[in-house]
Structures are given as structure tokens and as C-alpha cells.
Amino acid sequence: SSPPNVTVLAPNYRNPYSNQFEVGYSHAFGNNFAIKVDGVYQHFFRDFRNVDLNYPNAAGIRPLPAWGEILQQQSDAQSKYKALFIRADKRFSHRYTFTVAYTLASARDDNPQQTVTDQTDPGLDWGPANVDRRNSLVASGTVDLPFRFTFGAIWTARSSVPFSALEAVFNADGTQQYVPGTSRNQGNRNLNLGAVNAYRATLGLPA
């Protein structure tokens, strides 16, 4: 049978915590229109990641051959979130109301609560979060129509989420690896296309 896998807790494991800061300003223009601006900064520390303490060496031999993966949950993951929120509200008057909200945000982390992708270079996991959307615009409105009808609509536009460029290689723990020269979630952000094309050339694929 295959060697057993086990998950253990790091002896120096610490509970997670976060620093959060918010500042806001709002102003009314007359009786029916107002603008609100908010800034948010959040930094989360000590989330956990799984690191394989029994990862094979260059010869493919695990330090403890009788065991498979020995995943240790280490409290060294972190994430950062920064955002600017701008909202304009037209209060109900003259038979209509509307709200327009825009968010400029940045969410980055090192893939917390997951297993490290490259056991030899955990830093490659730092990058845009899976839910990172740089720009988001939402508009909604309602208008009273004749004959007691009401018409309302919501419109949303958002930036694309990021993605990782992965090669057709899995490490000894079965985790698919990043294309050499790239790191996590660079797609739709600052992906090194030169590195991707160089990798494709090794497979005989066109750039």
C-alpha cells in the first residue's frame, strides 16, 4: 500500500489577526443629492498554509520514506486589501431616484489555507487574490411611470479576475506548477508573456 499522508500543526502556530483602517467623507448637495467617499486598508496576518515537511529531494526520495506527505499547517500566510469607494445618491424626488457606486480595489495574498504550490519557492504564491477585481461600477435607478407603474434597472461592470499560467507539470505532491518565470495569478494583470511563449516553444507550440 501507499505510504500514509498526515497533516500536523506547527509547534509555533499562532492565531490570525488583522489591522484594519477606514476613513470616509460625505457631502450633501442640496436636499436630493449626496456623495460619499470611503478608503479602506486591511492587512491580515498569520493565516495558515500547508507545507510538506517530507517533500522529496532532488533524487526523488522523501526524508521519511515510510510516510507520504507530512503537511504542516504554518501560520505564515497573509493578505492585503486596499480600496477606494465612491458613491453618488440621488434621493427620490421628481418621480425618480438613482445610485452610482464605483470601487477601485487591490486584493493580494499568498493563497492562504492551501498547500504551497512550489515547495522550493513558496514566495511564488504571492500575487493578486482569486477574487481580486480592480474596478467595479454599479448603477441602479427607479422611476415612477404613469398608471402606477414603476420601472427599475441595475447595471454592473467589473474587471476580470486574475488567473495563473500553469505548465503541464505536477510536483511530487500532485500540485500543478507555474510556468517558469511566472508566479500566481499574473494573468489579466502583469503576466510575463515572454516566459509563457518560451515555455510554449519547448512544447513545439507557436507563440
mmCIF file of C-alpha atoms in Angstrom:
data_model
loop_
_atom_site.group_PDB
_atom_site.id
_atom_site.type_symbol
_atom_site.label_atom_id
_atom_site.label_comp_id
_atom_site.label_asym_id
_atom_site.label_seq_id
_atom_site.Cartn_x
_atom_site.Cartn_y
_atom_site.Cartn_z
ATOM 1 C CA SER A 1 0.000 0.000 0.000
ATOM 2 C CA SER A 2 0.999 3.621 -0.450
ATOM 3 C CA PRO A 3 2.739 5.421 2.430
ATOM 4 C CA PRO A 4 0.229 7.298 4.605
ATOM 5 C CA ASN A 5 -0.200 11.062 4.449
ATOM 6 C CA VAL A 6 -0.679 13.143 7.584
ATOM 7 C CA THR A 7 -1.424 16.773 8.486
ATOM 8 C CA VAL A 8 0.115 18.307 11.613
ATOM 9 C CA LEU A 9 0.047 21.695 13.318
ATOM 10 C CA ALA A 10 3.258 23.726 13.556
ATOM 11 C CA PRO A 11 4.535 23.922 17.159
ATOM 12 C CA ASN A 12 4.803 27.717 16.875
ATOM 13 C CA TYR A 13 1.325 28.113 15.347
ATOM 14 C CA ARG A 14 -0.325 31.417 16.234
ATOM 15 C CA ASN A 15 -3.878 32.680 15.882
ATOM 16 C CA PRO A 16 -4.520 35.030 12.949
ATOM 17 C CA TYR A 17 -5.157 38.742 13.396
ATOM 18 C CA SER A 18 -5.667 41.786 11.218
ATOM 19 C CA ASN A 19 -5.098 45.533 11.090
ATOM 20 C CA GLN A 20 -7.963 47.493 9.563
ATOM 21 C CA PHE A 21 -8.273 51.200 8.844
ATOM 22 C CA GLU A 22 -11.138 53.147 7.307
ATOM 23 C CA VAL A 23 -11.706 56.804 6.551
ATOM 24 C CA GLY A 24 -14.734 58.382 4.938
ATOM 25 C CA TYR A 25 -16.284 61.657 3.872
ATOM 26 C CA SER A 26 -19.805 62.510 2.747
ATOM 27 C CA HIS A 27 -21.378 65.699 1.496
ATOM 28 C CA ALA A 28 -24.912 66.641 0.536
ATOM 29 C CA PHE A 29 -25.571 68.942 -2.407
ATOM 30 C CA GLY A 30 -28.967 70.428 -1.740
ATOM 31 C CA ASN A 31 -31.761 68.221 -0.459
ATOM 32 C CA ASN A 32 -31.675 65.459 -3.055
ATOM 33 C CA PHE A 33 -28.092 64.602 -3.954
ATOM 34 C CA ALA A 34 -25.165 63.314 -1.894
ATOM 35 C CA ILE A 35 -21.691 61.890 -2.477
ATOM 36 C CA LYS A 36 -19.802 59.570 -0.146
ATOM 37 C CA VAL A 37 -16.112 58.631 -0.397
ATOM 38 C CA ASP A 38 -14.502 55.887 1.709
ATOM 39 C CA GLY A 39 -10.999 54.477 1.868
ATOM 40 C CA VAL A 40 -10.250 51.042 3.342
ATOM 41 C CA TYR A 41 -6.991 49.282 4.198
ATOM 42 C CA GLN A 42 -6.873 45.754 5.655
ATOM 43 C CA HIS A 43 -3.837 43.597 6.387
ATOM 44 C CA PHE A 44 -4.417 40.049 7.631
ATOM 45 C CA PHE A 45 -1.600 38.118 9.294
ATOM 46 C CA ARG A 46 -0.926 34.535 10.395
ATOM 47 C CA ASP A 47 -3.435 32.700 8.241
ATOM 48 C CA PHE A 48 -2.243 29.156 7.620
ATOM 49 C CA ARG A 49 -0.646 27.419 4.658
ATOM 50 C CA ASN A 50 0.302 23.768 4.257
ATOM 51 C CA VAL A 51 3.988 22.989 3.775
ATOM 52 C CA ASP A 52 5.189 19.448 3.042
ATOM 53 C CA LEU A 53 7.906 18.644 5.578
ATOM 54 C CA ASN A 54 8.542 15.340 3.811
ATOM 55 C CA TYR A 55 8.977 16.687 0.300
ATOM 56 C CA PRO A 56 11.325 14.584 -1.874
ATOM 57 C CA ASN A 57 14.876 15.713 -2.514
ATOM 58 C CA ALA A 58 16.435 16.128 -5.955
ATOM 59 C CA ALA A 59 16.746 12.346 -6.213
ATOM 60 C CA GLY A 60 13.011 11.925 -5.612
ATOM 61 C CA ILE A 61 13.452 10.369 -2.156
ATOM 62 C CA ARG A 62 11.412 11.579 0.787
ATOM 63 C CA PRO A 63 13.331 12.223 4.055
ATOM 64 C CA LEU A 64 10.991 9.727 5.779
ATOM 65 C CA PRO A 65 10.292 7.077 3.110
ATOM 66 C CA ALA A 66 7.744 5.286 5.287
ATOM 67 C CA TRP A 67 5.498 8.356 5.041
ATOM 68 C CA GLY A 68 3.979 10.238 2.140
ATOM 69 C CA GLU A 69 3.086 13.893 2.545
ATOM 70 C CA ILE A 70 3.585 15.355 6.009
ATOM 71 C CA LEU A 71 1.676 18.611 5.639
ATOM 72 C CA GLN A 72 2.355 21.102 8.382
ATOM 73 C CA GLN A 73 -0.076 23.966 8.864
ATOM 74 C CA GLN A 74 2.103 27.036 9.374
ATOM 75 C CA SER A 75 0.714 30.423 10.376
ATOM 76 C CA ASP A 76 2.736 32.452 7.884
ATOM 77 C CA ALA A 77 0.146 33.390 5.246
ATOM 78 C CA GLN A 78 -1.074 36.946 4.827
ATOM 79 C CA SER A 79 -3.314 39.089 2.668
ATOM 80 C CA LYS A 80 -3.737 42.790 1.923
ATOM 81 C CA TYR A 81 -6.795 44.681 0.717
ATOM 82 C CA LYS A 82 -6.945 48.323 -0.313
ATOM 83 C CA ALA A 83 -9.996 50.021 -1.752
ATOM 84 C CA LEU A 84 -11.472 53.386 -2.627
ATOM 85 C CA PHE A 85 -15.273 53.574 -2.673
ATOM 86 C CA ILE A 86 -17.169 56.434 -4.322
ATOM 87 C CA ARG A 87 -20.951 56.545 -4.182
ATOM 88 C CA ALA A 88 -23.435 59.093 -5.533
ATOM 89 C CA ASP A 89 -27.061 59.015 -4.410
ATOM 90 C CA LYS A 90 -29.975 60.873 -5.922
ATOM 91 C CA ARG A 91 -32.736 60.692 -3.340
ATOM 92 C CA PHE A 92 -36.264 60.102 -4.537
ATOM 93 C CA SER A 93 -37.728 63.294 -5.926
ATOM 94 C CA HIS A 94 -39.380 64.346 -9.144
ATOM 95 C CA ARG A 95 -40.517 60.714 -9.502
ATOM 96 C CA TYR A 96 -37.061 59.107 -9.785
ATOM 97 C CA THR A 97 -34.023 58.009 -7.768
ATOM 98 C CA PHE A 98 -30.638 56.547 -8.653
ATOM 99 C CA THR A 99 -27.373 55.350 -7.133
ATOM 100 C CA VAL A 100 -23.978 55.060 -8.809
ATOM 101 C CA ALA A 101 -21.133 53.304 -6.961
ATOM 102 C CA TYR A 102 -17.533 52.829 -8.099
ATOM 103 C CA THR A 103 -14.818 50.772 -6.396
ATOM 104 C CA LEU A 104 -11.094 50.829 -7.126
ATOM 105 C CA ALA A 105 -9.529 47.929 -5.213
ATOM 106 C CA SER A 106 -6.478 45.739 -4.857
ATOM 107 C CA ALA A 107 -6.541 42.371 -3.075
ATOM 108 C CA ARG A 108 -3.304 40.394 -2.747
ATOM 109 C CA ASP A 109 -2.406 37.273 -0.795
ATOM 110 C CA ASP A 110 -0.281 34.129 -0.866
ATOM 111 C CA ASN A 111 -3.138 31.659 -1.339
ATOM 112 C CA PRO A 112 -3.913 31.121 2.365
ATOM 113 C CA GLN A 113 -5.413 27.864 3.659
ATOM 114 C CA GLN A 114 -3.976 25.967 0.690
ATOM 115 C CA THR A 115 -0.864 23.880 0.091
ATOM 116 C CA VAL A 116 2.194 25.763 -1.144
ATOM 117 C CA THR A 117 2.407 25.368 -4.921
ATOM 118 C CA ASP A 118 6.200 25.203 -5.267
ATOM 119 C CA GLN A 119 7.757 23.709 -2.129
ATOM 120 C CA THR A 120 11.169 25.082 -3.129
ATOM 121 C CA ASP A 121 9.914 28.667 -3.567
ATOM 122 C CA PRO A 122 6.761 29.448 -1.511
ATOM 123 C CA GLY A 123 7.076 33.131 -2.438
ATOM 124 C CA LEU A 124 5.721 32.383 -5.916
ATOM 125 C CA ASP A 125 2.246 32.133 -4.376
ATOM 126 C CA TRP A 126 2.171 35.845 -3.507
ATOM 127 C CA GLY A 127 0.052 37.739 -6.008
ATOM 128 C CA PRO A 128 -3.446 39.024 -6.756
ATOM 129 C CA ALA A 129 -6.132 37.218 -4.772
ATOM 130 C CA ASN A 130 -8.500 34.901 -6.604
ATOM 131 C CA VAL A 131 -11.336 37.394 -6.026
ATOM 132 C CA ASP A 132 -9.329 40.484 -6.993
ATOM 133 C CA ARG A 133 -11.225 42.878 -9.255
ATOM 134 C CA ARG A 134 -9.519 46.224 -9.776
ATOM 135 C CA ASN A 135 -12.553 48.145 -10.982
ATOM 136 C CA SER A 136 -16.239 47.751 -10.252
ATOM 137 C CA LEU A 137 -19.080 50.039 -11.307
ATOM 138 C CA VAL A 138 -22.688 49.518 -10.266
ATOM 139 C CA ALA A 139 -25.589 51.788 -11.182
ATOM 140 C CA SER A 140 -29.225 51.391 -10.218
ATOM 141 C CA GLY A 141 -32.312 53.531 -10.539
ATOM 142 C CA THR A 142 -36.061 53.643 -10.234
ATOM 143 C CA VAL A 143 -38.616 55.877 -11.884
ATOM 144 C CA ASP A 144 -42.367 56.182 -11.334
ATOM 145 C CA LEU A 145 -44.343 55.843 -14.555
ATOM 146 C CA PRO A 146 -47.928 56.723 -15.338
ATOM 147 C CA PHE A 147 -50.737 54.355 -14.372
ATOM 148 C CA ARG A 148 -48.918 53.419 -11.140
ATOM 149 C CA PHE A 149 -46.132 51.527 -12.910
ATOM 150 C CA THR A 150 -42.582 51.606 -11.579
ATOM 151 C CA PHE A 151 -39.506 50.852 -13.679
ATOM 152 C CA GLY A 152 -36.178 49.902 -12.144
ATOM 153 C CA ALA A 153 -32.839 48.721 -13.506
ATOM 154 C CA ILE A 154 -29.403 47.638 -12.270
ATOM 155 C CA TRP A 155 -26.241 47.767 -14.382
ATOM 156 C CA THR A 156 -22.894 46.266 -13.348
ATOM 157 C CA ALA A 157 -19.429 46.344 -14.956
ATOM 158 C CA ARG A 158 -16.364 44.746 -13.355
ATOM 159 C CA SER A 159 -12.760 43.998 -14.233
ATOM 160 C CA SER A 160 -11.755 40.405 -14.961
ATOM 161 C CA VAL A 161 -10.438 38.175 -12.189
ATOM 162 C CA PRO A 162 -6.801 37.035 -12.458
ATOM 163 C CA PHE A 163 -5.558 33.562 -13.374
ATOM 164 C CA SER A 164 -2.312 31.625 -13.142
ATOM 165 C CA ALA A 165 -0.301 30.397 -16.127
ATOM 166 C CA LEU A 166 0.288 26.712 -15.348
ATOM 167 C CA GLU A 167 2.571 24.260 -17.067
ATOM 168 C CA ALA A 168 1.783 20.620 -17.764
ATOM 169 C CA VAL A 169 3.949 19.537 -14.831
ATOM 170 C CA PHE A 170 2.866 18.314 -11.401
ATOM 171 C CA ASN A 171 5.210 18.103 -8.452
ATOM 172 C CA ALA A 172 5.649 15.037 -6.234
ATOM 173 C CA ASP A 173 2.570 16.024 -4.218
ATOM 174 C CA GLY A 174 0.383 16.294 -7.325
ATOM 175 C CA THR A 175 0.279 20.102 -7.440
ATOM 176 C CA GLN A 176 0.376 21.684 -10.893
ATOM 177 C CA GLN A 177 3.255 24.146 -11.250
ATOM 178 C CA TYR A 178 3.500 27.681 -12.601
ATOM 179 C CA VAL A 179 5.056 28.317 -15.991
ATOM 180 C CA PRO A 180 8.756 29.078 -15.334
ATOM 181 C CA GLY A 181 9.299 32.805 -14.967
ATOM 182 C CA THR A 182 5.752 33.488 -13.747
ATOM 183 C CA SER A 183 4.005 33.463 -10.392
ATOM 184 C CA ARG A 184 0.463 33.114 -9.088
ATOM 185 C CA ASN A 185 -2.442 34.979 -10.702
ATOM 186 C CA GLN A 186 -0.454 37.158 -13.090
ATOM 187 C CA GLY A 187 -2.974 36.561 -15.873
ATOM 188 C CA ASN A 188 -5.094 39.654 -16.628
ATOM 189 C CA ARG A 189 -2.547 41.625 -14.602
ATOM 190 C CA ASN A 190 1.176 41.680 -15.417
ATOM 191 C CA LEU A 191 1.721 38.244 -16.951
ATOM 192 C CA ASN A 192 5.192 37.737 -18.430
ATOM 193 C CA LEU A 193 4.194 36.745 -21.955
ATOM 194 C CA GLY A 194 7.834 36.238 -22.890
ATOM 195 C CA ALA A 195 8.100 33.475 -20.281
ATOM 196 C CA VAL A 196 4.842 31.916 -21.470
ATOM 197 C CA ASN A 197 5.945 31.948 -25.113
ATOM 198 C CA ALA A 198 9.327 30.476 -24.178
ATOM 199 C CA TYR A 199 7.552 27.640 -22.382
ATOM 200 C CA ARG A 200 5.222 27.060 -25.334
ATOM 201 C CA ALA A 201 8.271 26.855 -27.622
ATOM 202 C CA THR A 202 9.648 23.974 -25.517
ATOM 203 C CA LEU A 203 6.427 22.106 -26.318
ATOM 204 C CA GLY A 204 6.672 22.874 -30.018
ATOM 205 C CA LEU A 205 3.714 25.246 -29.865
ATOM 206 C CA PRO A 206 3.534 28.607 -31.662
ATOM 207 C CA ALA A 207 3.915 31.795 -29.599
#
